[in-house]
PDB file of C-alpha atoms in Angstrom:
ATOM      1  CA  MET A   1     -19.156  41.382 -64.179  1.00 51.00           C
ATOM      2  CA  GLU A   2     -19.624  39.587 -67.463  1.00 53.00           C
ATOM      3  CA  PRO A   3     -17.909  36.171 -67.782  1.00 45.00           C
ATOM      4  CA  THR A   4     -15.906  37.390 -70.764  1.00 51.00           C
ATOM      5  CA  ASP A   5     -14.525  40.327 -68.747  1.00 55.00           C
ATOM      6  CA  TYR A   6     -13.534  37.978 -65.834  1.00 42.00           C
ATOM      7  CA  VAL A   7     -11.647  35.632 -68.163  1.00 42.00           C
ATOM      8  CA  ALA A   8      -9.894  38.554 -69.787  1.00 50.00           C
ATOM      9  CA  ARG A   9      -8.723  39.841 -66.403  1.00 52.00           C
ATOM     10  CA  LEU A  10      -7.330  36.431 -65.398  1.00 42.00           C
ATOM     11  CA  ARG A  11      -5.380  36.250 -68.651  1.00 51.00           C
ATOM     12  CA  SER A  12      -4.035  39.767 -68.025  1.00 54.00           C
ATOM     13  CA  GLN A  13      -2.877  38.837 -64.468  1.00 52.00           C
ATOM     14  CA  ALA A  14      -1.240  35.644 -65.694  1.00 50.00           C
ATOM     15  CA  SER A  15       0.872  37.661 -68.129  1.00 54.00           C
ATOM     16  CA  ASP A  16       1.872  40.218 -65.450  1.00 56.00           C
ATOM     17  CA  PRO A  17       5.688  39.833 -64.936  1.00 55.00           C
ATOM     18  CA  GLY A  18       5.417  40.766 -61.197  1.00 58.00           C
ATOM     19  CA  ARG A  19       2.845  38.098 -60.370  1.00 55.00           C
ATOM     20  CA  GLU A  20       5.332  35.227 -60.148  1.00 58.00           C
ATOM     21  CA  GLU A  21       7.595  37.239 -57.827  1.00 61.00           C
ATOM     22  CA  ALA A  22       4.649  38.075 -55.540  1.00 55.00           C
ATOM     23  CA  LEU A  23       3.650  34.428 -55.346  1.00 51.00           C
ATOM     24  CA  ARG A  24       7.245  33.441 -54.549  1.00 60.00           C
ATOM     25  CA  ARG A  25       7.422  35.984 -51.699  1.00 63.00           C
ATOM     26  CA  ASP A  26       4.104  34.777 -50.313  1.00 60.00           C
ATOM     27  CA  ARG A  27       5.271  31.160 -50.275  1.00 60.00           C
ATOM     28  CA  ALA A  28       8.519  32.160 -48.544  1.00 58.00           C
ATOM     29  CA  VAL A  29       6.627  34.048 -45.818  1.00 54.00           C
ATOM     30  CA  ARG A  30       4.333  31.081 -45.181  1.00 57.00           C
ATOM     31  CA  ARG A  31       7.304  28.677 -44.951  1.00 58.00           C
ATOM     32  CA  ARG A  32       9.014  30.930 -42.399  1.00 59.00           C
ATOM     33  CA  LYS A  33       5.843  31.074 -40.248  1.00 53.00           C
ATOM     34  CA  ILE A  34       5.527  27.278 -40.263  1.00 50.00           C
ATOM     35  CA  ALA A  35       9.207  26.869 -39.363  1.00 48.00           C
ATOM     36  CA  LEU A  36       8.986  29.383 -36.516  1.00 51.00           C
ATOM     37  CA  GLY A  37       5.852  27.688 -35.126  1.00 51.00           C
ATOM     38  CA  ALA A  38       7.465  24.262 -35.202  1.00 46.00           C
ATOM     39  CA  GLY A  39      10.618  25.631 -33.591  1.00 47.00           C
ATOM     40  CA  ALA A  40       8.621  27.181 -30.775  1.00 44.00           C
ATOM     41  CA  GLY A  41       6.853  23.872 -30.183  1.00 44.00           C
ATOM     42  CA  VAL A  42      10.174  22.057 -29.986  1.00 39.00           C
ATOM     43  CA  LEU A  43      11.472  24.609 -27.495  1.00 40.00           C
ATOM     44  CA  VAL A  44       8.362  24.250 -25.306  1.00 40.00           C
ATOM     45  CA  LEU A  45       8.513  20.459 -25.343  1.00 40.00           C
ATOM     46  CA  GLY A  46      12.250  20.505 -24.831  1.00 41.00           C
ATOM     47  CA  GLY A  47      11.921  22.873 -21.901  1.00 43.00           C
ATOM     48  CA  PHE A  48       9.232  20.687 -20.310  1.00 41.00           C
ATOM     49  CA  GLY A  49      11.377  17.618 -20.804  1.00 41.00           C
ATOM     50  CA  PHE A  50      14.348  19.366 -19.226  1.00 40.00           C
ATOM     51  CA  TRP A  51      12.179  20.440 -16.270  1.00 41.00           C
ATOM     52  CA  LEU A  52      10.751  16.955 -15.832  1.00 44.00           C
ATOM     53  CA  ALA A  53      14.215  15.385 -15.976  1.00 42.00           C
ATOM     54  CA  ASP A  54      15.475  17.962 -13.515  1.00 46.00           C
ATOM     55  CA  VAL A  55      12.731  17.507 -10.941  1.00 48.00           C
ATOM     56  CA  THR A  56      12.641  13.720 -11.134  1.00 47.00           C
ATOM     57  CA  GLY A  57      16.188  12.727 -11.994  1.00 55.00           C
ATOM     58  CA  GLU A  58      17.808  14.435  -9.021  1.00 71.00           C
ATOM     59  CA  ARG A  59      15.217  13.340  -6.501  1.00 80.00           C
ATOM     60  CA  PRO A  60      14.684   9.917  -4.928  1.00 87.00           C
ATOM     61  CA  PRO A  61      11.516   8.246  -6.241  1.00 90.00           C
ATOM     62  CA  TYR A  62       9.751   8.499  -2.866  1.00 91.00           C
ATOM     63  CA  GLU A  63       9.886  12.318  -2.907  1.00 88.00           C
ATOM     64  CA  PRO A  64       6.943  13.800  -4.851  1.00 87.00           C
ATOM     65  CA  TYR A  65       8.130  16.445  -7.309  1.00 84.00           C
ATOM     66  CA  SER A  66       4.724  18.058  -7.835  1.00 84.00           C
ATOM     67  CA  PRO A  67       1.950  16.247  -5.947  1.00 86.00           C
ATOM     68  CA  GLN A  68      -0.489  19.118  -6.261  1.00 85.00           C
ATOM     69  CA  THR A  69      -0.558  18.749 -10.056  1.00 84.00           C
ATOM     70  CA  LEU A  70      -1.724  15.108  -9.927  1.00 88.00           C
ATOM     71  CA  HIS A  71      -4.847  13.537  -8.493  1.00 92.00           C
ATOM     72  CA  GLU A  72      -3.767  11.404  -5.563  1.00 93.00           C
ATOM     73  CA  PRO A  73      -5.226   8.146  -6.961  1.00 93.00           C
ATOM     74  CA  SER A  74      -2.752   8.436  -9.854  1.00 92.00           C
ATOM     75  CA  TRP A  75       0.349   9.092  -7.738  1.00 93.00           C
ATOM     76  CA  PRO A  76       3.214   6.636  -8.419  1.00 91.00           C
ATOM     77  CA  ALA A  77       3.422   3.737  -5.972  1.00 90.00           C
ATOM     78  CA  ALA A  78       6.754   4.962  -4.598  1.00 91.00           C
ATOM     79  CA  TRP A  79       5.254   8.254  -3.427  1.00 94.00           C
ATOM     80  CA  PRO A  80       4.121   8.517   0.199  1.00 96.00           C
ATOM     81  CA  TYR A  81       0.680   7.378   1.268  1.00 96.00           C
ATOM     82  CA  SER A  82      -1.452   9.996   2.982  1.00 96.00           C
ATOM     83  CA  VAL A  83      -4.226  10.249   5.554  1.00 97.00           C
ATOM     84  CA  ARG A  84      -6.597  11.045   2.686  1.00 96.00           C
ATOM     85  CA  MET A  85      -5.909   7.704   0.958  1.00 97.00           C
ATOM     86  CA  PRO A  86      -4.198   5.427   3.513  1.00 98.00           C
ATOM     87  CA  PHE A  87      -4.771   2.312   1.371  1.00 98.00           C
ATOM     88  CA  ARG A  88      -3.801   3.767  -2.018  1.00 97.00           C
ATOM     89  CA  ASN A  89      -2.362   1.036  -4.285  1.00 95.00           C
ATOM     90  CA  SER A  90      -2.923  -1.598  -1.601  1.00 97.00           C
ATOM     91  CA  PRO A  91      -4.616  -4.963  -2.199  1.00 97.00           C
ATOM     92  CA  ALA A  92      -5.974  -4.610   1.346  1.00 98.00           C
ATOM     93  CA  SER A  93      -8.191  -1.666   0.423  1.00 97.00           C
ATOM     94  CA  PRO A  94     -11.394  -3.773  -0.025  1.00 97.00           C
ATOM     95  CA  TRP A  95     -10.705  -6.094   2.919  1.00 98.00           C
ATOM     96  CA  ALA A  96     -12.933  -6.130   5.983  1.00 98.00           C
ATOM     97  CA  GLU A  97     -12.041  -3.919   8.910  1.00 98.00           C
ATOM     98  CA  GLY A  98     -10.857  -5.179  12.269  1.00 97.00           C
ATOM     99  CA  ALA A  99     -12.500  -8.169  13.930  1.00 97.00           C
ATOM    100  CA  ASP A 100     -15.083  -8.279  11.116  1.00 97.00           C
ATOM    101  CA  GLY A 101     -12.341  -9.739   8.928  1.00 98.00           C
ATOM    102  CA  ILE A 102     -11.910 -12.741  11.232  1.00 98.00           C
ATOM    103  CA  HIS A 103     -14.630 -14.993   9.855  1.00 96.00           C
ATOM    104  CA  LEU A 104     -15.596 -18.154  11.701  1.00 97.00           C
ATOM    105  CA  PRO A 105     -16.363 -21.322   9.747  1.00 98.00           C
ATOM    106  CA  PRO A 106     -19.812 -22.863  10.250  1.00 98.00           C
ATOM    107  CA  ALA A 107     -19.901 -24.896  13.449  1.00 98.00           C
ATOM    108  CA  VAL A 108     -21.163 -28.455  13.078  1.00 97.00           C
ATOM    109  CA  PRO A 109     -21.093 -31.370  15.530  1.00 98.00           C
ATOM    110  CA  SER A 110     -17.680 -33.031  15.276  1.00 97.00           C
ATOM    111  CA  GLY A 111     -16.656 -36.133  17.173  1.00 96.00           C
ATOM    112  CA  LYS A 112     -17.726 -35.708  20.771  1.00 97.00           C
ATOM    113  CA  PHE A 113     -18.179 -31.948  20.309  1.00 98.00           C
ATOM    114  CA  THR A 114     -21.570 -30.372  19.779  1.00 98.00           C
ATOM    115  CA  ALA A 115     -22.010 -27.380  17.484  1.00 98.00           C
ATOM    116  CA  LYS A 116     -22.145 -25.227  20.621  1.00 98.00           C
ATOM    117  CA  ASP A 117     -18.825 -26.660  21.825  1.00 98.00           C
ATOM    118  CA  VAL A 118     -17.217 -25.943  18.465  1.00 98.00           C
ATOM    119  CA  THR A 119     -18.571 -22.393  18.412  1.00 98.00           C
ATOM    120  CA  ALA A 120     -17.162 -21.686  21.877  1.00 98.00           C
ATOM    121  CA  VAL A 121     -13.663 -22.768  20.832  1.00 98.00           C
ATOM    122  CA  LEU A 122     -13.798 -20.820  17.561  1.00 98.00           C
ATOM    123  CA  GLU A 123     -14.946 -17.722  19.447  1.00 98.00           C
ATOM    124  CA  ASP A 124     -11.996 -18.062  21.818  1.00 98.00           C
ATOM    125  CA  VAL A 125      -9.597 -18.217  18.865  1.00 98.00           C
ATOM    126  CA  LYS A 126     -11.212 -15.138  17.345  1.00 98.00           C
ATOM    127  CA  THR A 127     -10.929 -13.289  20.645  1.00 98.00           C
ATOM    128  CA  LEU A 128      -7.262 -14.201  20.885  1.00 98.00           C
ATOM    129  CA  LEU A 129      -6.573 -12.958  17.339  1.00 98.00           C
ATOM    130  CA  SER A 130      -8.617  -9.773  17.555  1.00 98.00           C
ATOM    131  CA  GLU A 131      -7.480  -8.672  20.993  1.00 98.00           C
ATOM    132  CA  THR A 132      -3.811  -9.194  20.129  1.00 98.00           C
ATOM    133  CA  ASN A 133      -3.902  -7.668  16.625  1.00 98.00           C
ATOM    134  CA  VAL A 134      -6.746  -5.175  16.115  1.00 98.00           C
ATOM    135  CA  SER A 135      -7.816  -3.930  19.552  1.00 97.00           C
ATOM    136  CA  ASP A 136      -7.346  -0.157  19.882  1.00 97.00           C
ATOM    137  CA  GLY A 137      -5.862  -0.508  23.334  1.00 97.00           C
ATOM    138  CA  THR A 138      -3.393  -3.188  22.271  1.00 97.00           C
ATOM    139  CA  LEU A 139      -2.276  -1.256  19.190  1.00 98.00           C
ATOM    140  CA  ALA A 140      -1.610   1.732  21.457  1.00 96.00           C
ATOM    141  CA  GLY A 141       0.710  -0.313  23.640  1.00 94.00           C
ATOM    142  CA  GLU A 142      -1.525  -2.003  26.207  1.00 95.00           C
ATOM    143  CA  ALA A 143      -1.012  -5.648  27.148  1.00 95.00           C
ATOM    144  CA  PRO A 144      -3.941  -7.912  26.099  1.00 97.00           C
ATOM    145  CA  THR A 145      -3.816  -9.820  29.374  1.00 96.00           C
ATOM    146  CA  ALA A 146      -7.305 -11.338  29.200  1.00 96.00           C
ATOM    147  CA  ALA A 147      -6.804 -12.622  25.641  1.00 96.00           C
ATOM    148  CA  LEU A 148      -3.418 -14.154  26.414  1.00 97.00           C
ATOM    149  CA  ALA A 149      -4.981 -15.852  29.434  1.00 97.00           C
ATOM    150  CA  LEU A 150      -6.912 -18.038  26.955  1.00 98.00           C
ATOM    151  CA  LEU A 151      -3.602 -19.755  26.154  1.00 97.00           C
ATOM    152  CA  ASP A 152      -2.237 -22.638  28.151  1.00 96.00           C
ATOM    153  CA  PRO A 153       1.009 -21.098  29.461  1.00 93.00           C
ATOM    154  CA  ARG A 154       2.832 -24.401  29.117  1.00 88.00           C
ATOM    155  CA  GLY A 155       4.794 -24.496  25.877  1.00 80.00           C
ATOM    156  CA  VAL A 156       4.434 -20.755  25.199  1.00 91.00           C
ATOM    157  CA  ASP A 157       7.664 -19.000  26.092  1.00 91.00           C
ATOM    158  CA  ALA A 158       7.935 -15.278  26.724  1.00 90.00           C
ATOM    159  CA  ALA A 159       9.352 -14.524  23.266  1.00 91.00           C
ATOM    160  CA  VAL A 160       6.438 -16.170  21.460  1.00 94.00           C
ATOM    161  CA  ARG A 161       3.898 -14.587  23.792  1.00 93.00           C
ATOM    162  CA  GLN A 162       5.374 -11.146  23.071  1.00 94.00           C
ATOM    163  CA  ASP A 163       5.541 -11.788  19.324  1.00 96.00           C
ATOM    164  CA  MET A 164       1.864 -12.720  19.153  1.00 97.00           C
ATOM    165  CA  VAL A 165       0.896  -9.140  20.042  1.00 98.00           C
ATOM    166  CA  THR A 166       0.875  -6.208  17.579  1.00 98.00           C
ATOM    167  CA  ARG A 167       1.698  -2.971  19.352  1.00 97.00           C
ATOM    168  CA  PHE A 168       3.064   0.436  18.393  1.00 97.00           C
ATOM    169  CA  ASP A 169       4.750   3.133  20.423  1.00 96.00           C
ATOM    170  CA  PRO A 170       2.229   6.026  20.485  1.00 95.00           C
ATOM    171  CA  GLU A 171       5.109   8.492  20.698  1.00 95.00           C
ATOM    172  CA  GLU A 172       6.366   7.171  17.358  1.00 96.00           C
ATOM    173  CA  ALA A 173       3.195   6.357  15.391  1.00 97.00           C
ATOM    174  CA  TYR A 174      -0.515   5.821  15.953  1.00 96.00           C
ATOM    175  CA  PRO A 175      -3.181   3.924  13.966  1.00 97.00           C
ATOM    176  CA  HIS A 176      -5.086   5.809  11.297  1.00 97.00           C
ATOM    177  CA  GLU A 177      -8.814   6.102  11.940  1.00 96.00           C
ATOM    178  CA  THR A 178      -9.743   3.908   8.964  1.00 96.00           C
ATOM    179  CA  GLY A 179      -8.754   0.869  11.006  1.00 97.00           C
ATOM    180  CA  VAL A 180      -6.907  -2.382  10.345  1.00 98.00           C
ATOM    181  CA  ARG A 181      -7.670  -4.414   7.220  1.00 98.00           C
ATOM    182  CA  VAL A 182      -7.906  -8.174   7.818  1.00 98.00           C
ATOM    183  CA  LYS A 183      -8.048 -11.254   5.630  1.00 98.00           C
ATOM    184  CA  GLY A 184      -7.479 -14.911   6.353  1.00 98.00           C
ATOM    185  CA  THR A 185      -8.846 -18.359   7.027  1.00 98.00           C
ATOM    186  CA  MET A 186      -9.859 -20.463   9.997  1.00 98.00           C
ATOM    187  CA  THR A 187     -10.549 -24.190   9.871  1.00 98.00           C
ATOM    188  CA  TYR A 188     -11.012 -26.932  12.441  1.00 98.00           C
ATOM    189  CA  LYS A 189     -10.946 -30.691  12.721  1.00 98.00           C
ATOM    190  CA  VAL A 190     -10.988 -33.456  15.286  1.00 98.00           C
ATOM    191  CA  SER A 191      -7.570 -34.998  15.868  1.00 98.00           C
ATOM    192  CA  PRO A 192      -6.949 -38.775  16.103  1.00 97.00           C
ATOM    193  CA  ALA A 193      -6.817 -38.220  19.876  1.00 97.00           C
ATOM    194  CA  GLY A 194     -10.368 -36.849  19.769  1.00 98.00           C
ATOM    195  CA  GLU A 195      -9.396 -33.215  20.441  1.00 98.00           C
ATOM    196  CA  LEU A 196     -10.639 -30.174  18.557  1.00 98.00           C
ATOM    197  CA  VAL A 197      -7.799 -28.548  16.576  1.00 98.00           C
ATOM    198  CA  VAL A 198      -8.081 -25.098  14.971  1.00 98.00           C
ATOM    199  CA  ASP A 199      -5.817 -23.736  12.225  1.00 98.00           C
ATOM    200  CA  ALA A 200      -5.767 -19.949  11.746  1.00 98.00           C
ATOM    201  CA  ASP A 201      -3.854 -17.972   9.134  1.00 98.00           C
ATOM    202  CA  TYR A 202      -4.516 -14.216   9.009  1.00 98.00           C
ATOM    203  CA  THR A 203      -2.940 -11.120   7.489  1.00 98.00           C
ATOM    204  CA  PHE A 204      -3.379  -7.748   9.190  1.00 98.00           C
ATOM    205  CA  VAL A 205      -2.591  -4.470   7.426  1.00 98.00           C
ATOM    206  CA  HIS A 206      -2.049  -1.502   9.739  1.00 98.00           C
ATOM    207  CA  PRO A 207      -2.093   2.106   8.480  1.00 98.00           C
ATOM    208  CA  LEU A 208       0.022   4.290  10.781  1.00 98.00           C
ATOM    209  CA  VAL A 209       0.431   8.057  11.097  1.00 97.00           C
ATOM    210  CA  ARG A 210       3.743   9.351  12.354  1.00 94.00           C
ATOM    211  CA  ALA A 211       3.482  11.104  15.717  1.00 94.00           C
ATOM    212  CA  GLY A 212       4.661  14.695  15.937  1.00 84.00           C
ATOM    213  CA  GLU A 213       4.650  17.431  13.339  1.00 77.00           C
ATOM    214  CA  GLY A 214       6.590  18.168  10.164  1.00 71.00           C
ATOM    215  CA  HIS A 215       5.839  14.974   8.231  1.00 82.00           C
ATOM    216  CA  GLU A 216       3.235  16.199   5.802  1.00 90.00           C
ATOM    217  CA  VAL A 217       2.887  14.999   2.214  1.00 91.00           C
ATOM    218  CA  LEU A 218       1.003  18.186   1.382  1.00 89.00           C
ATOM    219  CA  PRO A 219       0.206  21.140   3.622  1.00 90.00           C
ATOM    220  CA  GLY A 220      -2.137  19.807   6.268  1.00 91.00           C
ATOM    221  CA  VAL A 221      -1.996  16.238   4.907  1.00 93.00           C
ATOM    222  CA  ASP A 222       0.057  13.804   7.016  1.00 95.00           C
ATOM    223  CA  GLU A 223       1.946  10.797   5.713  1.00 96.00           C
ATOM    224  CA  VAL A 224       0.817   7.215   6.365  1.00 97.00           C
ATOM    225  CA  ALA A 225       2.869   4.025   6.510  1.00 97.00           C
ATOM    226  CA  ARG A 226       1.449   0.508   6.268  1.00 98.00           C
ATOM    227  CA  VAL A 227       2.754  -2.422   8.286  1.00 98.00           C
ATOM    228  CA  VAL A 228       1.677  -5.903   7.148  1.00 98.00           C
ATOM    229  CA  VAL A 229       1.586  -8.657   9.767  1.00 98.00           C
ATOM    230  CA  ARG A 230       0.795 -12.281   9.048  1.00 98.00           C
ATOM    231  CA  ARG A 231       0.210 -14.861  11.767  1.00 98.00           C
ATOM    232  CA  ARG A 232      -0.317 -18.586  11.333  1.00 98.00           C
ATOM    233  CA  MET A 233      -1.067 -20.838  14.300  1.00 98.00           C
ATOM    234  CA  THR A 234      -2.451 -24.225  15.244  1.00 98.00           C
ATOM    235  CA  LEU A 235      -4.339 -24.431  18.531  1.00 98.00           C
ATOM    236  CA  THR A 236      -5.835 -27.396  20.367  1.00 98.00           C
ATOM    237  CA  ALA A 237      -8.720 -26.962  22.795  1.00 98.00           C
ATOM    238  CA  ARG A 238      -7.787 -28.788  25.974  1.00 97.00           C
ATOM    239  CA  ASP A 239      -9.159 -28.444  29.514  1.00 95.00           C
ATOM    240  CA  GLY A 240     -10.706 -25.046  28.799  1.00 95.00           C
ATOM    241  CA  LYS A 241      -7.496 -23.588  27.365  1.00 97.00           C
ATOM    242  CA  LEU A 242      -5.969 -23.153  23.910  1.00 98.00           C
ATOM    243  CA  VAL A 243      -2.731 -25.084  23.530  1.00 98.00           C
ATOM    244  CA  LEU A 244      -0.378 -23.537  20.972  1.00 97.00           C
ATOM    245  CA  ASP A 245       0.888 -26.448  18.880  1.00 97.00           C
ATOM    246  CA  ALA A 246       2.505 -24.491  16.041  1.00 96.00           C
ATOM    247  CA  TYR A 247       3.167 -20.830  15.385  1.00 97.00           C
ATOM    248  CA  ALA A 248       4.764 -18.669  12.693  1.00 97.00           C
ATOM    249  CA  SER A 249       4.704 -14.938  12.083  1.00 97.00           C
ATOM    250  CA  GLU A 250       6.004 -12.420   9.610  1.00 97.00           C
ATOM    251  CA  VAL A 251       6.055  -8.631   9.628  1.00 98.00           C
ATOM    252  CA  ALA A 252       6.707  -6.422   6.593  1.00 98.00           C
ATOM    253  CA  ASN A 253       7.670  -2.740   6.485  1.00 98.00           C
ATOM    254  CA  HIS A 254       8.945  -2.768  10.051  1.00 97.00           C
ATOM    255  CA  ASP A 255      12.445  -1.582  10.928  1.00 97.00           C
ATOM    256  CA  CYS A 256      14.183  -4.937  11.239  1.00 94.00           C
ATOM    257  CA  SER A 257      17.197  -3.308  12.908  1.00 93.00           C
ATOM    258  CA  ALA A 258      15.120  -1.789  15.724  1.00 94.00           C
ATOM    259  CA  PRO A 259      15.497  -3.136  19.280  1.00 91.00           C
ATOM    260  CA  LYS A 260      13.122  -5.976  20.138  1.00 89.00           C
ATOM    261  CA  ASP A 261      11.101  -3.922  22.595  1.00 92.00           C
ATOM    262  CA  GLY A 262       7.686  -5.482  22.009  1.00 93.00           C
ATOM    263  CA  THR A 263       6.535  -2.807  19.557  1.00 96.00           C
ATOM    264  CA  LEU A 264       6.654  -2.520  15.776  1.00 97.00           C
ATOM    265  CA  HIS A 265       8.411   0.411  14.136  1.00 97.00           C
ATOM    266  CA  PRO A 266       6.838   1.346  10.777  1.00 98.00           C
ATOM    267  CA  LEU A 267       8.918   2.533   7.850  1.00 97.00           C
ATOM    268  CA  PHE A 268       7.550   5.562   6.042  1.00 96.00           C
ATOM    269  CA  ALA A 269       8.270   6.371   2.389  1.00 95.00           C
ATOM    270  CA  GLU A 270      11.919   7.315   2.776  1.00 94.00           C
ATOM    271  CA  GLY A 271      12.707   4.454   5.143  1.00 95.00           C
ATOM    272  CA  ARG A 272      10.788   1.985   2.981  1.00 95.00           C
ATOM    273  CA  TRP A 273      12.804   2.971  -0.097  1.00 94.00           C
ATOM    274  CA  LYS A 274      16.134   2.837   1.740  1.00 94.00           C
ATOM    275  CA  ALA A 275      15.312  -0.588   3.187  1.00 95.00           C
ATOM    276  CA  ALA A 276      14.565  -1.919  -0.298  1.00 94.00           C
ATOM    277  CA  GLN A 277      17.858  -0.521  -1.608  1.00 94.00           C
ATOM    278  CA  ALA A 278      19.819  -2.086   1.250  1.00 93.00           C
ATOM    279  CA  ALA A 279      18.066  -5.466   1.222  1.00 92.00           C
ATOM    280  CA  GLU A 280      20.494  -8.337   0.722  1.00 87.00           C
ATOM    281  CA  GLY A 281      17.945 -11.025  -0.066  1.00 84.00           C
ATOM    282  CA  ALA A 282      14.894 -11.139  -2.267  1.00 88.00           C
ATOM    283  CA  LEU A 283      12.032  -8.810  -1.488  1.00 95.00           C
ATOM    284  CA  VAL A 284       8.807 -10.498  -0.366  1.00 96.00           C
ATOM    285  CA  ASP A 285       5.215  -9.901  -1.418  1.00 97.00           C
ATOM    286  CA  PRO A 286       3.387  -9.889   1.934  1.00 97.00           C
ATOM    287  CA  TYR A 287       0.057 -10.331   0.121  1.00 98.00           C
ATOM    288  CA  ASP A 288       1.032 -13.680  -1.371  1.00 97.00           C
ATOM    289  CA  ARG A 289      -0.927 -15.843   1.020  1.00 95.00           C
ATOM    290  CA  ALA A 290      -0.056 -18.978  -0.919  1.00 95.00           C
ATOM    291  CA  ARG A 291       3.542 -18.518   0.205  1.00 94.00           C
ATOM    292  CA  ALA A 292       4.507 -20.754   3.121  1.00 92.00           C
ATOM    293  CA  LEU A 293       5.835 -19.013   6.227  1.00 94.00           C
ATOM    294  CA  PRO A 294       8.998 -20.306   7.874  1.00 92.00           C
ATOM    295  CA  ASP A 295       8.267 -21.830  11.256  1.00 93.00           C
ATOM    296  CA  GLY A 296       8.777 -19.710  14.300  1.00 93.00           C
ATOM    297  CA  PRO A 297       8.103 -16.132  15.372  1.00 93.00           C
ATOM    298  CA  GLY A 298       9.575 -12.806  14.441  1.00 90.00           C
ATOM    299  CA  HIS A 299      10.388 -13.081  10.751  1.00 95.00           C
ATOM    300  CA  CYS A 300      11.018  -9.545   9.497  1.00 96.00           C
ATOM    301  CA  VAL A 301      10.970  -9.083   5.704  1.00 96.00           C
ATOM    302  CA  THR A 302      11.417  -6.262   3.205  1.00 97.00           C
ATOM    303  CA  PRO A 303       8.246  -6.051   1.111  1.00 97.00           C
ATOM    304  CA  THR A 304       7.731  -5.461  -2.589  1.00 96.00           C
ATOM    305  CA  ARG A 305       4.596  -3.516  -1.638  1.00 96.00           C
ATOM    306  CA  THR A 306       2.469  -2.683   1.382  1.00 95.00           C
TER     307      THR A 306
END
């Protein structure tokens, strides 16, 4: 087509009286399509928001509304822990397992004690801590008789002796196979009286699976609860025994109203949430190791986290 013919046609279309009406109709159709698309988007988002409010607003925060749609590492902290990730959201996740977390300080000659003497006492303290807090048999309810025999019975009453041991009722809950996470410190010194004195302060985090059936987070995936136990003690080596000079303990996420039967009773997601709602005092961070423990055994606290 020649350029002159093209220009002539454009001028002819511009003077066509129906052209303006056609353009107006076209613009109206496009505006309606945009409005309908936006309206549909609002309805979709509004429907999703209504669904989300419905499934979360009427449910307690510990009850997952759709766990299969989220990767477990991103589950909210209030949701149950599972056997797949027993230490999800826990500061204890990178801690050492079991007795490996009870580190001994370097033994050096101190006062009248050789390095070998110091090592022997430190090993006894480690045995006492590990056999009463991380031994499989003890956790399942056995009495750590040999470990407790390291203590001088004088000055250790039955209540303290029982409190020093972490046990669970196997008919209620059993330890998860990942094991106990442990962190703490052990130091020693020679007292003015020339005796070797050891200070130990350790936190033990126990993942527990509820015994019996019907407590799954997902089909085939059981729930896990974590109990945090902290023990602080001062022991003096004397005449082949460990004399307990000072002792304090604290347990978090244990049913504080349970009978004192020598076992700990873990709180799972629902119980943990209800305990926090009913707590009269301030909740405690059991991982704050800078926090001083009150003297004495058996302090049961409601934790901010486990």
